[in-house]
Each structure stands twice: as structure tokens, then as C-alpha cells.
Amino acid sequence: MELQDIKISGNDGPASSQATDHVDGTAKRTGASEREALLSQQAHGNNAEMLLSAEAAARRPLAKANAIETSCSGRVKREMDTVLCSRVRLWMVVLGIMVLIIAVISIAVIVCSAMREDEDDKFDPSLFTVPLYFRGSFKLPNLDLSHLVQSNSSKQLAEDLEGMITSLFQSSPALGRYFSGVQINYLGNGSVIVNYQLRFLMPEDEQEQLTRFTLSRDTACSVFRQFLYEQEPRESERLYIEPASLSMS
């Protein structure tokens, strides 16, 4: 007859062992979670400290620069407020010197401009003896010949046109010194057609060169036409000349 071992399952048996293992596992996981939380908080704390340190390091040069600037500004202000003598401060002296320098420069520029002489402006009009003539015509679209005849204002019109053309050529830098005069005649019905004659005088020894360039027909006509294009075409302006009607030979 064999004896058999009898296994008794009670509160202290396998069930109790499993419960103990479960408690130990839970405790381990809880401990691991707490360690991870502590490590995470520590990492965040380190990052925050690093950021604060970086910001503080960045602010230090700015604060130092501001302090230096404030110190320099204060020193300059104190120096400018220094009293040199009774009621006279340094900034007053500096301002006075600057004004004096500007005044001296301005006077020097004005004097140099007044003393400067252009060699081209030096000429002897008595040497201008050789005449040169240009003839042509233009139209006055704002005038009517019949009205001029009835009002007897043709002579006044001629004088006004001569004065305008004389002023035009005398003010020309290229032709002013050579211009001698202009003669006006007018013909036609409807709009007034004006015939004119320009007279220039030039030195005999420069005659050939002047007639090729400065006193050429093209130059004189260009100066006249440029003046006409700069006019304002007012309907009430009786001396308005139609630019396209200008001719010269």
C-alpha cells in the first residue's frame, strides 16, 4: 500500500504567492513612474535654468552698453554745461564757432563767384562789323488782318513783335553777342502772316567759322523754334506764334 502526498490549497498556498507577486509588480511600476517623473522634472528644471542663464548673459552686454552710453552722455552734458566765464557755457562757444565757420565759407563762395570771370564774356563789340541776314515768316493765329487795319494797330503789333524777338535772341548764350536787330512786316488775309528779317554782326576774322556753326541758319532757326515751343497757346494772347508755321532762309 503506497502513501500519497496530499496538497492542501489554503490562504497561504499558491493564491497567496500570486497576490504577493502582483503587489510587488505594482510597486515596481509605481517606483519606475515616480523616477521618470522626477527625472522629467529635473530635466525641465535644468532647461529652464539654462534659458534663464542665456537670457541673463544676453542682457548683460546691453545693460553694460546702456550704462556706458548713459555715462558718456552725462559726461558730455556736464562738460558742455561747464561755465568758462561769467554766464558763458561751453556749448555757447561751440555753437558760436560753428556759426562763424558757416559764415566764413558762405562769404568765400560769394566772393569767388563775384570775382570769377568767364573768358567767353570778354569781347569787343566794335570788331563785329560783318553783317549776316536771315529771312523768314510765321503765323499769328490769334489775330485777324482786317481787324488790325480797322483798328490802326498794325504799327504797335510790329513794335511788340520786334521787342519780343529781340529779347529772345539777346538772351541766347550762343547768339546774344552777335544779334543786331530784327525787322517785321506782315501780309495776308485771315490769320496774320508775318515776314521778318534777322540781322547779326560778326568779326571778320571769325566769319567763316561762325557761319558754319554758331551763326548757321540751322542754329538760328533752332533757337527761334525752341522759344516758340515753350510758349503757352492762350487764345487771348495776340503775340502767340504758331511753331509749325516758322520758316527761315
Short mmCIF file of C-alpha atoms in Angstrom, two decimals:
data_model
loop_
_atom_site.label_atom_id
_atom_site.label_comp_id
_atom_site.label_asym_id
_atom_site.label_seq_id
_atom_site.Cartn_x
_atom_site.Cartn_y
_atom_site.Cartn_z
CA MET A 1 0.00 0.00 0.00
CA GLU A 2 1.53 3.39 -1.15
CA LEU A 3 1.39 6.62 0.70
CA GLN A 4 0.34 9.75 -1.42
CA ASP A 5 1.18 13.31 -0.71
CA ILE A 6 -1.85 15.42 -0.09
CA LYS A 7 -1.68 19.06 -1.37
CA ILE A 8 -3.79 21.43 0.58
CA SER A 9 -4.87 24.72 -1.06
CA GLY A 10 -5.39 27.32 1.59
CA ASN A 11 -4.93 31.04 2.17
CA ASP A 12 -1.19 30.58 2.48
CA GLY A 13 -0.85 28.46 -0.67
CA PRO A 14 -0.34 29.41 -4.40
CA ALA A 15 -3.07 32.03 -4.34
CA SER A 16 -1.21 33.92 -1.65
CA SER A 17 2.02 33.72 -3.66
CA GLN A 18 0.34 35.16 -6.78
CA ALA A 19 -1.10 38.06 -4.80
CA THR A 20 2.32 38.84 -3.41
CA ASP A 21 3.85 38.87 -6.90
CA HIS A 22 1.12 41.23 -8.16
CA VAL A 23 1.75 43.67 -5.31
CA ASP A 24 5.48 43.61 -5.94
CA GLY A 25 4.98 44.32 -9.68
CA THR A 26 2.67 47.22 -8.97
CA ALA A 27 5.13 48.67 -6.51
CA LYS A 28 7.95 48.38 -9.04
CA ARG A 29 5.92 50.11 -11.76
CA THR A 30 4.92 52.86 -9.36
CA GLY A 31 8.53 53.38 -8.36
CA ALA A 32 9.61 53.50 -12.01
CA SER A 33 6.92 56.06 -12.83
CA GLU A 34 7.97 58.20 -9.91
CA ARG A 35 11.61 58.04 -11.00
CA GLU A 36 10.66 59.02 -14.56
CA ALA A 37 8.57 61.93 -13.25
CA LEU A 38 11.46 63.09 -11.07
CA LEU A 39 13.90 62.82 -13.97
CA SER A 40 11.50 64.74 -16.24
CA GLN A 41 11.05 67.50 -13.66
CA GLN A 42 14.79 67.66 -13.16
CA ALA A 43 15.35 67.93 -16.95
CA HIS A 44 12.75 70.69 -17.23
CA GLY A 45 14.33 72.48 -14.32
CA ASN A 46 17.76 72.25 -15.93
CA ASN A 47 16.38 73.58 -19.25
CA ALA A 48 14.67 76.48 -17.50
CA GLU A 49 17.87 77.31 -15.65
CA MET A 50 19.83 77.21 -18.93
CA LEU A 51 17.31 79.54 -20.64
CA LEU A 52 17.40 81.97 -17.74
CA SER A 53 21.20 81.89 -17.78
CA ALA A 54 21.25 82.57 -21.56
CA GLU A 55 18.80 85.47 -21.21
CA ALA A 56 20.81 86.92 -18.37
CA ALA A 57 24.01 86.58 -20.42
CA ALA A 58 22.33 88.34 -23.36
CA ARG A 59 21.09 91.17 -21.17
CA ARG A 60 24.45 91.83 -19.57
CA PRO A 61 26.14 93.37 -22.70
CA LEU A 62 23.05 95.52 -23.37
CA ALA A 63 22.95 96.70 -19.78
CA LYS A 64 26.68 97.41 -19.92
CA ALA A 65 26.31 99.33 -23.21
CA ASN A 66 23.40 101.34 -21.82
CA ALA A 67 25.39 102.13 -18.73
CA ILE A 68 28.36 103.27 -20.84
CA GLU A 69 26.11 105.36 -23.09
CA THR A 70 24.41 106.94 -20.11
CA SER A 71 27.77 107.63 -18.55
CA CYS A 72 29.14 109.20 -21.77
CA SER A 73 26.01 111.29 -22.29
CA GLY A 74 26.15 112.51 -18.74
CA ARG A 75 29.84 113.35 -19.03
CA VAL A 76 29.32 115.24 -22.32
CA LYS A 77 26.38 117.12 -20.85
CA ARG A 78 28.40 118.06 -17.80
CA GLU A 79 31.29 119.21 -19.98
CA MET A 80 29.01 121.26 -22.25
CA ASP A 81 27.45 122.88 -19.19
CA THR A 82 30.87 123.85 -17.89
CA VAL A 83 30.99 127.56 -17.16
CA LEU A 84 34.03 129.06 -18.89
CA CYS A 85 33.45 132.55 -17.58
CA SER A 86 30.58 134.64 -16.29
CA ARG A 87 27.33 133.35 -17.91
CA VAL A 88 29.22 131.74 -20.81
CA ARG A 89 28.96 127.99 -21.18
CA LEU A 90 30.97 125.64 -23.36
CA TRP A 91 28.04 124.81 -25.68
CA MET A 92 27.63 128.52 -26.42
CA VAL A 93 31.25 128.75 -27.52
CA VAL A 94 30.94 125.63 -29.73
CA LEU A 95 27.76 126.96 -31.34
CA GLY A 96 29.38 130.33 -31.99
CA ILE A 97 32.40 128.69 -33.65
CA MET A 98 30.14 126.63 -35.94
CA VAL A 99 28.14 129.71 -36.97
CA LEU A 100 31.37 131.59 -37.65
CA ILE A 101 32.73 128.77 -39.85
CA ILE A 102 29.50 128.63 -41.89
CA ALA A 103 29.53 132.41 -42.32
CA VAL A 104 33.17 132.42 -43.50
CA ILE A 105 32.50 129.64 -46.04
CA SER A 106 29.41 131.43 -47.38
CA ILE A 107 31.27 134.73 -47.77
CA ALA A 108 34.16 132.98 -49.53
CA VAL A 109 31.80 131.30 -52.02
CA ILE A 110 30.02 134.59 -52.76
CA VAL A 111 33.30 136.47 -53.26
CA CYS A 112 34.72 133.77 -55.54
CA SER A 113 31.55 133.75 -57.63
CA ALA A 114 31.66 137.53 -58.00
CA MET A 115 35.34 137.59 -58.93
CA ARG A 116 35.11 134.72 -61.39
CA GLU A 117 35.20 135.96 -64.98
CA ASP A 118 34.27 133.91 -68.00
CA GLU A 119 36.72 134.36 -70.85
CA ASP A 120 33.87 133.95 -73.34
CA ASP A 121 32.20 137.05 -71.90
CA LYS A 122 35.15 139.22 -72.88
CA PHE A 123 34.70 140.60 -76.39
CA ASP A 124 34.94 143.91 -78.22
CA PRO A 125 31.64 144.79 -79.97
CA SER A 126 33.45 147.27 -82.21
CA LEU A 127 35.08 144.34 -84.03
CA PHE A 128 31.69 142.95 -85.06
CA THR A 129 31.38 144.57 -88.48
CA VAL A 130 30.37 141.85 -90.94
CA PRO A 131 26.55 141.59 -91.29
CA LEU A 132 24.62 138.35 -91.70
CA TYR A 133 20.89 138.20 -92.53
CA PHE A 134 18.22 135.53 -92.14
CA ARG A 135 14.70 135.96 -93.53
CA GLY A 136 11.53 134.02 -92.96
CA SER A 137 7.90 134.10 -91.90
CA PHE A 138 5.50 132.84 -89.25
CA LYS A 139 1.78 132.94 -88.49
CA LEU A 140 -0.15 134.67 -85.71
CA PRO A 141 -3.29 132.50 -85.48
CA ASN A 142 -4.98 134.68 -82.84
CA LEU A 143 -5.02 137.83 -84.99
CA ASP A 144 -7.07 138.92 -88.00
CA LEU A 145 -5.61 141.29 -90.59
CA SER A 146 -8.90 143.08 -91.25
CA HIS A 147 -9.25 143.85 -87.55
CA LEU A 148 -5.71 145.27 -87.49
CA VAL A 149 -6.41 147.55 -90.46
CA GLN A 150 -9.63 148.85 -88.93
CA SER A 151 -8.07 149.50 -85.52
CA ASN A 152 -4.84 151.01 -86.92
CA SER A 153 -2.84 148.82 -84.50
CA SER A 154 -0.52 147.25 -87.08
CA LYS A 155 2.39 149.53 -86.16
CA GLN A 156 2.05 148.68 -82.48
CA LEU A 157 1.93 144.98 -83.36
CA ALA A 158 5.17 145.28 -85.33
CA GLU A 159 6.90 147.02 -82.42
CA ASP A 160 5.69 144.39 -79.96
CA LEU A 161 6.91 141.54 -82.17
CA GLU A 162 10.29 143.20 -82.69
CA GLY A 163 10.68 143.65 -78.94
CA MET A 164 9.79 140.01 -78.26
CA ILE A 165 12.18 138.61 -80.89
CA THR A 166 14.97 140.98 -79.82
CA SER A 167 14.63 139.81 -76.21
CA LEU A 168 14.63 136.20 -77.41
CA PHE A 169 17.94 136.39 -79.30
CA GLN A 170 19.71 138.74 -76.89
CA SER A 171 19.11 136.27 -74.06
CA SER A 172 20.58 133.39 -76.09
CA PRO A 173 24.01 132.34 -74.72
CA ALA A 174 25.17 131.36 -78.20
CA LEU A 175 23.73 134.17 -80.35
CA GLY A 176 23.23 137.07 -77.94
CA ARG A 177 26.51 138.87 -78.62
CA TYR A 178 26.07 138.69 -82.40
CA PHE A 179 22.43 139.75 -82.65
CA SER A 180 21.97 143.23 -84.12
CA GLY A 181 18.25 143.66 -84.84
CA VAL A 182 15.01 142.46 -86.43
CA GLN A 183 12.62 143.99 -88.95
CA ILE A 184 8.92 143.00 -89.09
CA ASN A 185 6.41 143.04 -91.99
CA TYR A 186 3.06 141.24 -92.17
CA LEU A 187 0.78 140.22 -95.03
CA GLY A 188 -2.22 138.01 -95.83
CA ASN A 189 -5.89 137.62 -95.02
CA GLY A 190 -7.43 135.77 -92.10
CA SER A 191 -4.61 134.85 -89.70
CA VAL A 192 -1.75 137.33 -89.91
CA ILE A 193 1.32 136.10 -91.82
CA VAL A 194 4.41 137.94 -90.59
CA ASN A 195 7.58 138.33 -92.64
CA TYR A 196 10.71 139.06 -90.65
CA GLN A 197 14.41 139.72 -91.17
CA LEU A 198 17.10 138.98 -88.57
CA ARG A 199 20.42 140.84 -88.61
CA PHE A 200 23.62 139.59 -86.97
CA LEU A 201 27.12 141.12 -86.83
CA MET A 202 30.34 139.13 -86.52
CA PRO A 203 34.11 139.72 -86.52
CA GLU A 204 35.71 139.49 -89.92
CA ASP A 205 38.48 137.13 -88.79
CA GLU A 206 35.92 134.62 -87.43
CA GLN A 207 33.42 134.93 -90.25
CA GLU A 208 34.00 131.54 -91.86
CA GLN A 209 33.90 129.55 -88.63
CA LEU A 210 30.84 131.38 -87.25
CA THR A 211 28.75 130.93 -90.40
CA ARG A 212 29.45 127.19 -90.32
CA PHE A 213 28.49 126.59 -86.71
CA THR A 214 27.37 129.29 -84.27
CA LEU A 215 25.66 131.60 -86.77
CA SER A 216 24.44 128.95 -89.18
CA ARG A 217 20.83 129.05 -90.37
CA ASP A 218 20.07 125.79 -88.53
CA THR A 219 21.32 127.21 -85.22
CA ALA A 220 19.34 130.44 -85.52
CA CYS A 221 16.19 128.58 -86.57
CA SER A 222 16.56 126.07 -83.70
CA VAL A 223 16.86 128.87 -81.12
CA PHE A 224 13.78 130.61 -82.55
CA ARG A 225 11.71 127.41 -82.75
CA GLN A 226 12.66 126.33 -79.22
CA PHE A 227 11.32 129.63 -77.94
CA LEU A 228 8.07 129.13 -79.85
CA TYR A 229 7.53 125.63 -78.43
CA GLU A 230 7.94 126.99 -74.90
CA GLN A 231 5.06 129.45 -75.42
CA GLU A 232 1.70 128.89 -73.80
CA PRO A 233 -1.01 128.75 -76.52
CA ARG A 234 -3.53 131.12 -74.99
CA GLU A 235 -6.46 132.15 -77.14
CA SER A 236 -6.29 135.70 -75.76
CA GLU A 237 -2.54 136.08 -76.43
CA ARG A 238 -2.26 138.11 -79.61
CA LEU A 239 1.50 137.60 -79.97
CA TYR A 240 1.26 133.80 -79.91
CA ILE A 241 3.25 132.38 -82.86
CA GLU A 242 2.36 129.00 -84.32
CA PRO A 243 5.61 126.94 -84.08
CA ALA A 244 4.88 124.80 -87.15
CA SER A 245 4.50 127.91 -89.31
CA LEU A 246 8.07 129.15 -88.73
CA SER A 247 10.34 129.25 -91.77
CA MET A 248 13.85 130.69 -92.22
CA SER A 249 16.30 131.01 -95.09
#
